[in-house]
Amino acid sequence: MNWLFWLQGSAPYLGGGFGHFYAYAPEKFEYPINRFTMETKRQLDVLDKQLANNKYIAGEDYTIADMAIWPWYGNLVLGKLYNAAEFLDVESYTHVQRWAKLVSERAAVKRGKIVNCTWGEEWQQLAERHSAADIDEVLKKQTM
């Protein structure tokens, strides 16, 4: 539970703070970008230290903490959020990198990323899912 509460207190700084000012704000202001960059890097450091001694966030087992944290921080260090991987030097968080890759290879995560996906190449999208076969079809196309 601790890590779920950690996420609820941390993710707004990543998405609403860093993501907004770095990627979406109509004007780029140095102070908020620097402030939220510093906080995002601090959070990545917290995760990196936790993952230095654990396979997953809460220990050796995959838990709801991983499921909740990965879409934010896993996608960030894999270079899939805000085009900010180089700016944040995400490669330096080696334990978060290992964990993010490990989680991204889980079959359920691969399937979950497809549900209601409305971006990317047309063959990757699945705006509406009516059966598990819909997801299977997209997964087949990804391996071609």
Coordinates of C-alpha atoms in Angstrom, one line a residue:
M1 CA 0.0 0.0 0.0
N2 CA 2.9 2.4 0.7
W3 CA 3.9 2.4 -2.9
L4 CA 0.4 3.1 -4.1
F5 CA 0.2 6.1 -1.8
W6 CA 3.7 7.2 -3.0
L7 CA 2.4 7.1 -6.6
Q8 CA -0.6 9.2 -5.8
G9 CA 1.6 11.9 -4.2
S10 CA 4.3 11.7 -7.0
A11 CA 2.5 11.2 -10.3
P12 CA 1.0 14.7 -10.3
Y13 CA 4.5 16.2 -10.3
L14 CA 5.4 14.0 -13.3
G15 CA 2.3 14.4 -15.4
G16 CA 0.7 17.6 -14.3
G17 CA 4.0 19.3 -13.5
F18 CA 6.9 18.1 -15.6
G19 CA 4.9 16.7 -18.5
H20 CA 2.8 19.9 -18.8
F21 CA 5.6 22.4 -18.6
Y22 CA 8.1 20.4 -20.7
A23 CA 5.9 19.1 -23.4
Y24 CA 2.5 20.7 -23.5
A25 CA 2.6 24.3 -22.2
P26 CA 2.1 26.8 -25.0
E27 CA 5.1 28.8 -23.7
K28 CA 8.2 27.4 -22.2
F29 CA 9.2 28.9 -18.9
E30 CA 12.6 27.9 -17.4
Y31 CA 11.6 27.9 -13.7
P32 CA 8.7 25.4 -13.8
I33 CA 10.6 23.1 -16.2
N34 CA 13.6 23.1 -13.9
R35 CA 11.5 22.7 -10.8
F36 CA 9.5 19.8 -12.0
T37 CA 12.6 18.2 -13.7
M38 CA 14.4 18.2 -10.4
E39 CA 11.4 16.6 -8.7
T40 CA 10.9 14.0 -11.4
K41 CA 14.6 13.1 -11.2
R42 CA 14.3 12.8 -7.4
Q43 CA 11.4 10.4 -7.8
L44 CA 13.3 8.4 -10.3
D45 CA 16.2 8.2 -7.8
V46 CA 13.8 7.0 -5.1
L47 CA 12.5 4.2 -7.4
D48 CA 16.0 3.3 -8.5
K49 CA 17.2 2.9 -5.0
Q50 CA 14.1 0.7 -4.1
L51 CA 14.7 -1.4 -7.2
A52 CA 18.4 -1.9 -6.5
N53 CA 17.4 -4.4 -3.9
N54 CA 14.1 -5.7 -5.3
K55 CA 13.0 -7.4 -8.5
Y56 CA 9.7 -5.4 -8.4
I57 CA 8.6 -2.3 -6.6
A58 CA 7.4 -4.0 -3.4
G59 CA 9.7 -7.0 -3.4
E60 CA 10.2 -10.1 -5.4
D61 CA 6.6 -10.4 -6.6
Y62 CA 4.7 -8.4 -9.3
T63 CA 2.0 -6.5 -7.5
I64 CA -0.6 -3.7 -7.9
A65 CA 2.2 -1.3 -7.1
D66 CA 4.0 -2.2 -10.3
M67 CA 0.8 -2.1 -12.3
A68 CA 0.0 1.4 -11.0
I69 CA 3.6 2.9 -11.2
W70 CA 4.7 1.4 -14.5
P71 CA 2.5 3.4 -16.9
W72 CA 4.0 6.6 -15.5
Y73 CA 7.6 5.9 -14.7
G74 CA 8.1 2.8 -16.7
N75 CA 7.0 4.5 -19.9
L76 CA 9.0 7.5 -19.0
V77 CA 12.3 5.7 -18.7
L78 CA 11.5 3.6 -21.8
G79 CA 11.3 6.9 -23.7
K80 CA 7.6 6.8 -24.4
L81 CA 6.5 9.9 -22.5
Y82 CA 7.0 13.6 -23.4
N83 CA 10.1 12.9 -25.6
A84 CA 12.1 13.6 -22.4
A85 CA 14.3 10.5 -22.0
E86 CA 17.5 12.2 -23.0
F87 CA 16.6 15.4 -21.2
L88 CA 16.0 13.5 -17.9
D89 CA 19.0 11.2 -18.5
V90 CA 16.8 8.2 -17.9
E91 CA 19.6 5.8 -18.8
S92 CA 21.3 6.6 -15.6
Y93 CA 18.5 5.0 -13.6
T94 CA 19.7 1.4 -14.3
H95 CA 17.4 -0.4 -11.9
V96 CA 14.3 1.5 -13.1
Q97 CA 15.4 0.6 -16.6
R98 CA 15.6 -3.1 -15.8
W99 CA 12.3 -3.1 -14.0
A100 CA 10.5 -1.1 -16.8
K101 CA 11.8 -3.6 -19.4
L102 CA 10.8 -6.5 -17.3
V103 CA 7.3 -5.3 -16.8
S104 CA 6.9 -4.3 -20.4
E105 CA 7.6 -7.9 -21.5
R106 CA 4.7 -9.3 -19.4
A107 CA 1.9 -10.6 -21.7
A108 CA -0.8 -8.8 -19.7
V109 CA 1.0 -5.5 -20.0
K110 CA 1.4 -6.0 -23.8
R111 CA -2.3 -6.7 -24.1
G112 CA -3.3 -3.9 -21.7
K113 CA -1.4 -1.3 -23.7
I114 CA -3.6 -2.1 -26.7
V115 CA -6.9 -1.6 -25.0
N116 CA -8.6 1.6 -26.3
C117 CA -5.3 2.7 -28.0
T118 CA -6.1 5.6 -30.3
W119 CA -2.5 6.7 -31.3
G120 CA 0.4 5.3 -33.2
E121 CA 0.2 3.5 -36.5
E122 CA -3.3 2.6 -37.6
W123 CA -2.6 -1.1 -37.3
Q124 CA -1.6 -0.5 -33.6
Q125 CA -4.8 1.1 -32.7
L126 CA -7.8 -0.5 -31.1
A127 CA -10.3 2.3 -30.2
E128 CA -13.0 -0.2 -29.3
R129 CA -12.5 -3.7 -28.0
H130 CA -15.3 -6.2 -28.4
S131 CA -13.5 -9.5 -27.6
A132 CA -10.0 -10.8 -26.6
A133 CA -9.6 -11.7 -30.3
D134 CA -9.4 -8.0 -31.1
I135 CA -6.3 -7.7 -29.0
D136 CA -4.8 -10.9 -30.4
E137 CA -5.2 -9.4 -33.9
V138 CA -3.2 -6.3 -33.0
L139 CA -0.5 -8.4 -31.2
K140 CA -0.1 -10.6 -34.4
K141 CA 0.4 -7.5 -36.5
Q142 CA 3.1 -6.2 -34.0
T143 CA 5.2 -9.3 -34.4
M144 CA 5.1 -9.2 -38.3

